[in-house]
PDB file of C-alpha atoms and ligand atoms in Angstrom:
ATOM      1  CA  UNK A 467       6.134   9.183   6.326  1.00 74.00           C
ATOM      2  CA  UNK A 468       4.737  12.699   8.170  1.00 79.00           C
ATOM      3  CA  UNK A 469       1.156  11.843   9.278  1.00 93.00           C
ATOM      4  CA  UNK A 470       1.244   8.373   9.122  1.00 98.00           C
ATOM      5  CA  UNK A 471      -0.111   6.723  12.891  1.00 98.00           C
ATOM      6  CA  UNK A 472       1.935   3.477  11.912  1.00 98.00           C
ATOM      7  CA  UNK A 473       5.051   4.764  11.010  1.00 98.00           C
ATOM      8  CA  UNK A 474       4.919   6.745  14.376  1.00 98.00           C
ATOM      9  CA  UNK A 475       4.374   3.703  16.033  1.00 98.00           C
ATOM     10  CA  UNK A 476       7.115   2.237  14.274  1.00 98.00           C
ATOM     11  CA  UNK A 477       9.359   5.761  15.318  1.00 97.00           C
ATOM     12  CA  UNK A 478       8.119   5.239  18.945  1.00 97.00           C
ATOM     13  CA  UNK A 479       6.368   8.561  18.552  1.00 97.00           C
ATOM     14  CA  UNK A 480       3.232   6.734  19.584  1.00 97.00           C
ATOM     15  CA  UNK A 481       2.656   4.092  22.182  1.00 98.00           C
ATOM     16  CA  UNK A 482       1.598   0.513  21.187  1.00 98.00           C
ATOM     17  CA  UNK A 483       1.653  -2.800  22.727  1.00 98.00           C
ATOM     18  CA  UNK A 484       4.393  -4.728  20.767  1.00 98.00           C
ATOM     19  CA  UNK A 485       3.964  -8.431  20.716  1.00 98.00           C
ATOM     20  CA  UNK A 486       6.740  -8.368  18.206  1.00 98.00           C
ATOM     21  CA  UNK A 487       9.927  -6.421  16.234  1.00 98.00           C
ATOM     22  CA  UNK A 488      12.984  -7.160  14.243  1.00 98.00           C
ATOM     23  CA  UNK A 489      14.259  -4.904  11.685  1.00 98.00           C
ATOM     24  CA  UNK A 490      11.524  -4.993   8.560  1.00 98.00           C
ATOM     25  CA  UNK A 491       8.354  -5.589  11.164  1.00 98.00           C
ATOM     26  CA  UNK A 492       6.683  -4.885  13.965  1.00 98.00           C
ATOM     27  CA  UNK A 493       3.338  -6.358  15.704  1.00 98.00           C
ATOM     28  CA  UNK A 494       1.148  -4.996  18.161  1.00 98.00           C
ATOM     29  CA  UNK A 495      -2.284  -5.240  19.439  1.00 98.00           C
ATOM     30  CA  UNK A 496      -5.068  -3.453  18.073  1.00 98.00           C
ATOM     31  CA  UNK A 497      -6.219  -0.752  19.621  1.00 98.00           C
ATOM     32  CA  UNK A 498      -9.628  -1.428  19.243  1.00 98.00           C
ATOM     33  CA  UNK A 499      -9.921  -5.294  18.912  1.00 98.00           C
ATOM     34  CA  UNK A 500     -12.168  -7.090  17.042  1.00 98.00           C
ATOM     35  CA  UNK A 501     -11.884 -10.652  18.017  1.00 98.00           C
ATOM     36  CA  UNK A 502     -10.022 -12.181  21.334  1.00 98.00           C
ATOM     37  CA  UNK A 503      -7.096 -11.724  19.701  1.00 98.00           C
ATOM     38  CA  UNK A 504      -6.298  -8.762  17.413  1.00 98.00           C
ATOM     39  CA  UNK A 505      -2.771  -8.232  16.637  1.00 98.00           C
ATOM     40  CA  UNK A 506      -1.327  -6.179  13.632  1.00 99.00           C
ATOM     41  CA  UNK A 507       1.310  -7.229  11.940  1.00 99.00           C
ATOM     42  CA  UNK A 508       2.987  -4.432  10.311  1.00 99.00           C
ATOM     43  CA  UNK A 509       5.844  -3.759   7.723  1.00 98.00           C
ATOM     44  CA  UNK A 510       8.177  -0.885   8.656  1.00 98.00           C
ATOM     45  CA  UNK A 511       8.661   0.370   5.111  1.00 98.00           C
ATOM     46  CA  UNK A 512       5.702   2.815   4.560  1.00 98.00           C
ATOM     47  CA  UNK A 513       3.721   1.271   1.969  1.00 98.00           C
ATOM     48  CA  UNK A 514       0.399   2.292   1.542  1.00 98.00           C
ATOM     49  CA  UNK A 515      -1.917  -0.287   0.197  1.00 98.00           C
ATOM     50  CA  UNK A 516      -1.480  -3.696  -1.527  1.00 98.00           C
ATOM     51  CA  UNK A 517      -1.600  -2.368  -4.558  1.00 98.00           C
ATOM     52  CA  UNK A 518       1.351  -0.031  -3.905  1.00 98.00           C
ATOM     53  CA  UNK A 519       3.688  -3.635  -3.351  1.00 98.00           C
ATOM     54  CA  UNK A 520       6.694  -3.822  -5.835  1.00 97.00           C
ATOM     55  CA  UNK A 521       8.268  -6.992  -6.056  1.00 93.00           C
ATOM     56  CA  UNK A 522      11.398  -4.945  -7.816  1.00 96.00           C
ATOM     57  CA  UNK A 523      12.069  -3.738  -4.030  1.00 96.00           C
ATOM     58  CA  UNK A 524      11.623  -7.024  -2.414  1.00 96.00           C
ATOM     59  CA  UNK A 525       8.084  -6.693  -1.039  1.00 98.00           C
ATOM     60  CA  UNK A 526       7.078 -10.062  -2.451  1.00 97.00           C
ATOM     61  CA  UNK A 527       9.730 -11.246   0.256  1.00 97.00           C
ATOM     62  CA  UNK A 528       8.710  -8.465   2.751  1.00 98.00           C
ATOM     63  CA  UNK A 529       4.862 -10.241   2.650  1.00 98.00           C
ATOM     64  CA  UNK A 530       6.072 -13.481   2.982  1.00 98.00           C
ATOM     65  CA  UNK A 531       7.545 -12.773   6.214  1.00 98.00           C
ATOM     66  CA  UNK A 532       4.548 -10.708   7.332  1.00 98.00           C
ATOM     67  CA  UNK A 533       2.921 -13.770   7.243  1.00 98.00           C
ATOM     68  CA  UNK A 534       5.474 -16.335   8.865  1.00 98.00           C
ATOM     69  CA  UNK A 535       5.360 -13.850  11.711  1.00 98.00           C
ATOM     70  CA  UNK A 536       1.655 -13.982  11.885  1.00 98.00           C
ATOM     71  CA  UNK A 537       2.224 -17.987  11.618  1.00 98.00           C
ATOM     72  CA  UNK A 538       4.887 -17.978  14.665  1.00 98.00           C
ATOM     73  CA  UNK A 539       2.408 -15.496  16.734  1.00 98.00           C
ATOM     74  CA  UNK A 540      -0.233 -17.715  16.530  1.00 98.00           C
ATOM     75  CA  UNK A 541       1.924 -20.873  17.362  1.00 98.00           C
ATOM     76  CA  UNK A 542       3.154 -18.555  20.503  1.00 98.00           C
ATOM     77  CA  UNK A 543      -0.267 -17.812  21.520  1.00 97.00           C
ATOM     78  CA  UNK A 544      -1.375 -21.245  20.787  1.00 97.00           C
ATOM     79  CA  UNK A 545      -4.114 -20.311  18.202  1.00 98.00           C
ATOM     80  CA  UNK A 546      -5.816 -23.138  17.049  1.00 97.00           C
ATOM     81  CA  UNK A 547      -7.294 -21.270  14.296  1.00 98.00           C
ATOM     82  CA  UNK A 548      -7.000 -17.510  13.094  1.00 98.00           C
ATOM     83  CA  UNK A 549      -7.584 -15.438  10.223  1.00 98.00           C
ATOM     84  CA  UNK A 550      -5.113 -13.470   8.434  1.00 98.00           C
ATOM     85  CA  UNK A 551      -6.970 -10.379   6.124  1.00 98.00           C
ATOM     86  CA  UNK A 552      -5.959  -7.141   4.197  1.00 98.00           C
ATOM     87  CA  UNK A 553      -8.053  -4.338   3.460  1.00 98.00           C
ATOM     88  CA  UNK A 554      -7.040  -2.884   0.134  1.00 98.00           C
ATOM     89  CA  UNK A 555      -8.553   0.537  -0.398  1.00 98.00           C
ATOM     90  CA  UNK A 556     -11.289   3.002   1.450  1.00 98.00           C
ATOM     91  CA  UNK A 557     -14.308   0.550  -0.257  1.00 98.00           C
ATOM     92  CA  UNK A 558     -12.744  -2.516   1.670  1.00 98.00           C
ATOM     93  CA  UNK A 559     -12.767  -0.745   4.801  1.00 96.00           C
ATOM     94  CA  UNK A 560      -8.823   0.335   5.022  1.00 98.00           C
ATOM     95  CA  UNK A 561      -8.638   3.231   7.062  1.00 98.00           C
ATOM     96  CA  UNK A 562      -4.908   3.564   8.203  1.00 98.00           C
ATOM     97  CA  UNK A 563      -3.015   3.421   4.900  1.00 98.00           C
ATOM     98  CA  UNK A 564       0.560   2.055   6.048  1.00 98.00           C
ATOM     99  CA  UNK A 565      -0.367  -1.758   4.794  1.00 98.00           C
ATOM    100  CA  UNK A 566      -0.996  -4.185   7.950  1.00 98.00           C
ATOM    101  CA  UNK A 567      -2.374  -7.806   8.234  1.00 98.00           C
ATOM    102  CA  UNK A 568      -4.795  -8.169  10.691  1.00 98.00           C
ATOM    103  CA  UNK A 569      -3.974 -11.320  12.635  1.00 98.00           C
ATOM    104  CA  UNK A 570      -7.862 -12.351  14.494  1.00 98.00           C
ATOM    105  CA  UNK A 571      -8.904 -15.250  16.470  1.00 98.00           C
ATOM    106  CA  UNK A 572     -11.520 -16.160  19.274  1.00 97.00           C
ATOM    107  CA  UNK A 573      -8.616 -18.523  20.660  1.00 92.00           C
TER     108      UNK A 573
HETATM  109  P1  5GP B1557      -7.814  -1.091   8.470  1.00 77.40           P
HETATM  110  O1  5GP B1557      -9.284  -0.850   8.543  1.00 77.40           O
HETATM  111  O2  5GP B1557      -7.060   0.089   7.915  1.00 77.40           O
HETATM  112  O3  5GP B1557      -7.485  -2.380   7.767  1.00 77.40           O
HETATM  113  O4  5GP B1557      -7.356  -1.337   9.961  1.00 77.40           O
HETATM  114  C1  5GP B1557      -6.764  -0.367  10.758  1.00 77.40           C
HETATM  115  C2  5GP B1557      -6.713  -0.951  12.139  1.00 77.40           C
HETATM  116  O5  5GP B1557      -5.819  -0.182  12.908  1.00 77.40           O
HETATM  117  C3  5GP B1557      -8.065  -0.909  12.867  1.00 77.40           C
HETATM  118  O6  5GP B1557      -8.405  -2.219  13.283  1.00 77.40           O
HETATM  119  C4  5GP B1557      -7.815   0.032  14.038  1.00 77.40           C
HETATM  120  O7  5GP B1557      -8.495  -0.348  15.221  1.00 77.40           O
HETATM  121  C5  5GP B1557      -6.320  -0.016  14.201  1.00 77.40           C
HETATM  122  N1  5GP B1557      -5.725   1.192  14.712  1.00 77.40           N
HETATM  123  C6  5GP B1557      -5.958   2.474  14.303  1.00 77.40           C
HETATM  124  N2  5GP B1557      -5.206   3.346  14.980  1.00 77.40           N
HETATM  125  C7  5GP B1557      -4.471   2.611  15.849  1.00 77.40           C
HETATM  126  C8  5GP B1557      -3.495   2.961  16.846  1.00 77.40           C
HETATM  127  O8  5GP B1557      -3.147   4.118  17.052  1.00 77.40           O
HETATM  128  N3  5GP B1557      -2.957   1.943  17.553  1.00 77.40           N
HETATM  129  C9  5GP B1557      -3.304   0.643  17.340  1.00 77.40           C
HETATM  130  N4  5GP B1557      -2.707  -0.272  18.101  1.00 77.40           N
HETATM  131  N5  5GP B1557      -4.215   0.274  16.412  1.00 77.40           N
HETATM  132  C10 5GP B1557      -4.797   1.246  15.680  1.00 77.40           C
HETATM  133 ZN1   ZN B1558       3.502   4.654   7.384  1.00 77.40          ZN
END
């Protein structure tokens, strides 16, 4: 997707500090963190928002492992507690529209 800062992260066309990749999804820190830890756990099918998920192309499954990545991160890091959260939509704050969970804990 032309334009798109995560799918050049995803092409290498832009540097980021991987904490994680196998062939549906990458993680990486945040570039401007907002908690301890910050990661971003990304998907590398260009799909722009949550509401854009179609569980005809196996996104249902593709979110599902978003989140057991996010789950083995936080065992890795040792995270005793951490939110996961999507921003859906400009109103909700989403400002890079390539859909991401935000991994955040203080530890
Ligand atoms: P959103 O508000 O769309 O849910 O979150 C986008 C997140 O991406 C923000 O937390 C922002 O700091 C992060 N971000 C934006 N551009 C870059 C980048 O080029 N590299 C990295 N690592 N994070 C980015
Ligand atoms: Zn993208």
């Amino acid at each position: 997707m032309e334009d798109c800062i995560f799918c050049k992260i995803i092409d290498g066309e832009l540097p980021s500090e991987n904490v994680f990749e196998n062939d549906t999804i990458i993680a990486f820190k945040d570039i401007n963190p907002q908690a301890t830890h910050h990661l971003l756990i990304v998907p590398k099918k260009h799909i722009s928002t949550i509401n854009d998920l179609n569980e005809n192309e196996g996104d249902d499954a593709l979110v599902g492992k978003m989140t057991l990545v996010a789950k083995n991160l936080a065992r890795e890091i040792n995270l005793s507690g951490y939110k996961l959260q999507f921003n859906v939509g400009k109103s909700a704050g989403q400002v890079v529209f390539h859909i991401h969970m935000h991994l955040l804990s203080k530890g």
